[in-house]
Amino acid sequence: MAAAESHDPVHLFVERMALTFAEVGFPRMAARVLFTVMSADDPLTAAEIGERLGVSAAAVSGAVRYLTQFGMLIREPVPRSRRDRYRMPDNPWYEATITKTALYKTFIDAADAGVAALDGPQTPAGERVAEMRDFFIFVQEEIDSLGERWRARRAATGHIRPGEA
């Protein structure tokens, strides 16, 4: 399935989802790669991804680096080869959203230091930074709760694969 097959339903899906993600700030090539891998039954090499998208493997490399960094793709070596294959983790949306919450702790700690540097929340600037910190504390708590609810829903809808807990 080459990119030239513009009427192919899978190609249309990939391009539509990539455009939708790009509209909210996700890098477009990364989105194209993500949905190309998502729509494949088996892991793909960078060359295979490039072929499906009609771009070079080199154009794919930055996107796969971006996606692996956020846990949206997993790189697996091809036996007896220098190439790698890319696949999606079993639960990529959870992985990318819920489990990467260390960022909120970093924001909270930095904001705490900011409140102290601004002579506490009794000053207007200190109050703004304290509110930001409290927002990130709230988001962290909600994400933790959301993760618990997602795991229950995922189990109830049958999306858990054999051997997964």
mmCIF file of C-alpha atoms in Angstrom:
data_model
loop_
_atom_site.group_PDB
_atom_site.id
_atom_site.type_symbol
_atom_site.label_atom_id
_atom_site.label_comp_id
_atom_site.label_asym_id
_atom_site.label_seq_id
_atom_site.Cartn_x
_atom_site.Cartn_y
_atom_site.Cartn_z
ATOM 1 C CA MET A 1 0.000 0.000 0.000
ATOM 2 C CA ALA A 2 1.918 3.057 -1.225
ATOM 3 C CA ALA A 3 1.054 6.646 -0.427
ATOM 4 C CA ALA A 4 0.024 7.145 -4.046
ATOM 5 C CA GLU A 5 -3.050 5.042 -3.355
ATOM 6 C CA SER A 6 -4.922 8.112 -2.161
ATOM 7 C CA HIS A 7 -8.343 6.437 -2.332
ATOM 8 C CA ASP A 8 -7.284 3.525 -0.159
ATOM 9 C CA PRO A 9 -9.386 3.656 3.052
ATOM 10 C CA VAL A 10 -6.379 2.905 5.279
ATOM 11 C CA HIS A 11 -4.313 5.647 3.653
ATOM 12 C CA LEU A 12 -7.240 8.071 4.067
ATOM 13 C CA PHE A 13 -7.548 7.086 7.740
ATOM 14 C CA VAL A 14 -3.818 7.659 8.340
ATOM 15 C CA GLU A 15 -3.824 11.061 6.637
ATOM 16 C CA ARG A 16 -7.063 12.212 8.286
ATOM 17 C CA MET A 17 -5.867 11.258 11.766
ATOM 18 C CA ALA A 18 -2.462 12.854 11.122
ATOM 19 C CA LEU A 19 -4.122 16.076 10.043
ATOM 20 C CA THR A 20 -6.404 16.025 13.093
ATOM 21 C CA PHE A 21 -3.458 15.525 15.443
ATOM 22 C CA ALA A 22 -1.427 18.192 13.634
ATOM 23 C CA GLU A 23 -4.256 20.683 14.121
ATOM 24 C CA VAL A 24 -3.760 20.423 17.888
ATOM 25 C CA GLY A 25 0.027 20.770 17.735
ATOM 26 C CA PHE A 26 1.270 17.198 17.278
ATOM 27 C CA PRO A 27 4.095 17.007 14.707
ATOM 28 C CA ARG A 28 2.486 15.951 11.425
ATOM 29 C CA MET A 29 5.135 13.437 10.323
ATOM 30 C CA ALA A 30 5.077 11.851 13.779
ATOM 31 C CA ALA A 31 1.295 11.551 13.511
ATOM 32 C CA ARG A 32 1.540 10.018 10.039
ATOM 33 C CA VAL A 33 4.072 7.485 11.310
ATOM 34 C CA LEU A 34 2.010 6.734 14.429
ATOM 35 C CA PHE A 35 -1.151 5.969 12.474
ATOM 36 C CA THR A 36 0.739 4.042 9.806
ATOM 37 C CA VAL A 37 2.133 1.739 12.489
ATOM 38 C CA MET A 38 -1.254 1.604 14.230
ATOM 39 C CA SER A 39 -2.946 0.490 11.016
ATOM 40 C CA ALA A 40 -0.428 -2.310 10.361
ATOM 41 C CA ASP A 41 -1.032 -5.816 11.664
ATOM 42 C CA ASP A 42 2.679 -6.425 12.261
ATOM 43 C CA PRO A 43 5.636 -4.243 13.299
ATOM 44 C CA LEU A 44 7.195 -2.172 10.495
ATOM 45 C CA THR A 45 10.733 -1.072 9.695
ATOM 46 C CA ALA A 46 11.460 2.578 8.960
ATOM 47 C CA ALA A 47 11.775 1.649 5.270
ATOM 48 C CA GLU A 48 8.341 -0.020 5.318
ATOM 49 C CA ILE A 49 6.795 2.987 7.071
ATOM 50 C CA GLY A 50 8.427 5.283 4.521
ATOM 51 C CA GLU A 51 7.149 3.152 1.650
ATOM 52 C CA ARG A 52 3.592 3.265 2.984
ATOM 53 C CA LEU A 53 3.800 7.038 3.404
ATOM 54 C CA GLY A 54 5.703 7.715 0.194
ATOM 55 C CA VAL A 55 8.651 9.293 2.052
ATOM 56 C CA SER A 56 12.246 8.254 2.703
ATOM 57 C CA ALA A 57 13.267 6.162 5.710
ATOM 58 C CA ALA A 58 15.350 9.178 6.768
ATOM 59 C CA ALA A 59 12.178 11.290 6.919
ATOM 60 C CA VAL A 60 10.716 8.675 9.246
ATOM 61 C CA SER A 61 13.683 8.606 11.659
ATOM 62 C CA GLY A 62 12.903 11.850 13.496
ATOM 63 C CA ALA A 63 9.270 10.842 13.878
ATOM 64 C CA VAL A 64 10.070 7.424 15.341
ATOM 65 C CA ARG A 65 12.572 9.012 17.726
ATOM 66 C CA TYR A 66 9.862 11.454 18.886
ATOM 67 C CA LEU A 67 7.256 8.694 19.254
ATOM 68 C CA THR A 68 9.534 6.268 21.121
ATOM 69 C CA GLN A 69 10.512 9.048 23.513
ATOM 70 C CA PHE A 70 6.856 9.451 24.509
ATOM 71 C CA GLY A 71 6.118 5.735 24.688
ATOM 72 C CA MET A 72 3.873 5.796 21.631
ATOM 73 C CA LEU A 73 6.103 3.363 19.693
ATOM 74 C CA ILE A 74 8.374 0.558 20.768
ATOM 75 C CA ARG A 75 11.563 -0.216 18.847
ATOM 76 C CA GLU A 76 12.498 -3.872 18.479
ATOM 77 C CA PRO A 77 15.656 -5.113 16.735
ATOM 78 C CA VAL A 78 15.265 -7.312 13.657
ATOM 79 C CA PRO A 79 17.189 -10.550 14.355
ATOM 80 C CA ARG A 80 20.493 -10.841 12.455
ATOM 81 C CA SER A 81 20.074 -7.331 11.060
ATOM 82 C CA ARG A 82 21.026 -3.763 11.900
ATOM 83 C CA ARG A 83 17.440 -2.678 11.311
ATOM 84 C CA ASP A 84 14.688 -2.131 13.824
ATOM 85 C CA ARG A 85 10.949 -2.671 13.639
ATOM 86 C CA TYR A 86 8.439 -0.384 15.288
ATOM 87 C CA ARG A 87 5.173 -1.331 16.929
ATOM 88 C CA MET A 88 2.706 0.267 19.270
ATOM 89 C CA PRO A 89 2.725 -0.716 22.942
ATOM 90 C CA ASP A 90 -0.273 -2.642 24.203
ATOM 91 C CA ASN A 91 -1.875 0.437 25.730
ATOM 92 C CA PRO A 92 -0.266 3.497 24.068
ATOM 93 C CA TRP A 93 -2.813 6.134 25.026
ATOM 94 C CA TYR A 94 -2.523 5.188 28.686
ATOM 95 C CA GLU A 95 1.259 4.989 28.439
ATOM 96 C CA ALA A 96 1.601 8.399 26.811
ATOM 97 C CA THR A 97 -0.959 10.131 29.004
ATOM 98 C CA ILE A 98 -1.170 8.551 32.416
ATOM 99 C CA THR A 99 2.236 7.077 33.131
ATOM 100 C CA LYS A 100 4.266 10.130 32.135
ATOM 101 C CA THR A 101 3.123 12.175 35.116
ATOM 102 C CA ALA A 102 6.598 12.861 36.520
ATOM 103 C CA LEU A 103 6.347 16.063 34.515
ATOM 104 C CA TYR A 104 3.624 17.333 36.876
ATOM 105 C CA LYS A 105 5.829 16.643 39.902
ATOM 106 C CA THR A 106 8.555 18.719 38.231
ATOM 107 C CA PHE A 107 6.085 21.578 37.640
ATOM 108 C CA ILE A 108 4.807 21.355 41.219
ATOM 109 C CA ASP A 109 8.314 21.403 42.710
ATOM 110 C CA ALA A 110 9.384 24.330 40.513
ATOM 111 C CA ALA A 111 6.234 26.256 41.392
ATOM 112 C CA ASP A 112 6.810 25.606 45.119
ATOM 113 C CA ALA A 113 10.278 27.118 44.766
ATOM 114 C CA GLY A 114 8.741 30.029 42.866
ATOM 115 C CA VAL A 115 6.207 30.718 45.626
ATOM 116 C CA ALA A 116 9.029 30.790 48.167
ATOM 117 C CA ALA A 117 11.128 33.077 45.959
ATOM 118 C CA LEU A 118 8.165 35.443 45.609
ATOM 119 C CA ASP A 119 7.760 35.785 49.389
ATOM 120 C CA GLY A 120 4.839 33.364 49.613
ATOM 121 C CA PRO A 121 1.269 33.363 48.337
ATOM 122 C CA GLN A 122 0.391 36.615 50.142
ATOM 123 C CA THR A 123 1.925 38.673 47.287
ATOM 124 C CA PRO A 124 0.063 38.965 43.959
ATOM 125 C CA ALA A 125 2.895 37.224 42.051
ATOM 126 C CA GLY A 126 3.242 34.535 44.726
ATOM 127 C CA GLU A 127 -0.523 33.933 44.610
ATOM 128 C CA ARG A 128 -0.430 33.443 40.800
ATOM 129 C CA VAL A 129 2.391 30.910 41.080
ATOM 130 C CA ALA A 130 0.689 29.175 44.034
ATOM 131 C CA GLU A 131 -2.494 28.847 41.959
ATOM 132 C CA MET A 132 -0.490 27.338 39.100
ATOM 133 C CA ARG A 133 1.087 24.858 41.545
ATOM 134 C CA ASP A 134 -2.316 23.972 42.983
ATOM 135 C CA PHE A 135 -3.667 23.430 39.466
ATOM 136 C CA PHE A 136 -0.880 20.949 38.694
ATOM 137 C CA ILE A 137 -1.503 19.178 42.004
ATOM 138 C CA PHE A 138 -5.166 18.908 41.027
ATOM 139 C CA VAL A 139 -4.296 17.611 37.539
ATOM 140 C CA GLN A 140 -1.926 15.014 39.019
ATOM 141 C CA GLU A 141 -4.626 13.758 41.398
ATOM 142 C CA GLU A 142 -7.205 13.631 38.607
ATOM 143 C CA ILE A 143 -4.849 11.750 36.281
ATOM 144 C CA ASP A 144 -4.189 9.170 38.997
ATOM 145 C CA SER A 145 -7.949 8.707 39.424
ATOM 146 C CA LEU A 146 -8.473 8.650 35.665
ATOM 147 C CA GLY A 147 -5.898 5.886 35.327
ATOM 148 C CA GLU A 148 -7.747 3.713 37.818
ATOM 149 C CA ARG A 149 -11.048 4.268 36.009
ATOM 150 C CA TRP A 150 -9.443 3.566 32.597
ATOM 151 C CA ARG A 151 -7.955 0.261 33.782
ATOM 152 C CA ALA A 152 -11.405 -0.830 35.015
ATOM 153 C CA ARG A 153 -13.113 0.250 31.794
ATOM 154 C CA ARG A 154 -10.435 -1.364 29.653
ATOM 155 C CA ALA A 155 -10.967 -4.653 31.462
ATOM 156 C CA ALA A 156 -14.751 -4.337 31.156
ATOM 157 C CA THR A 157 -14.603 -3.685 27.401
ATOM 158 C CA GLY A 158 -12.277 -6.612 26.743
ATOM 159 C CA HIS A 159 -9.271 -4.624 25.520
ATOM 160 C CA ILE A 160 -6.883 -6.484 27.802
ATOM 161 C CA ARG A 161 -4.911 -9.139 25.936
ATOM 162 C CA PRO A 162 -4.148 -12.608 27.339
ATOM 163 C CA GLY A 163 -1.342 -12.489 29.903
ATOM 164 C CA GLU A 164 -1.877 -8.784 30.614
ATOM 165 C CA ALA A 165 -2.915 -7.609 34.062
#
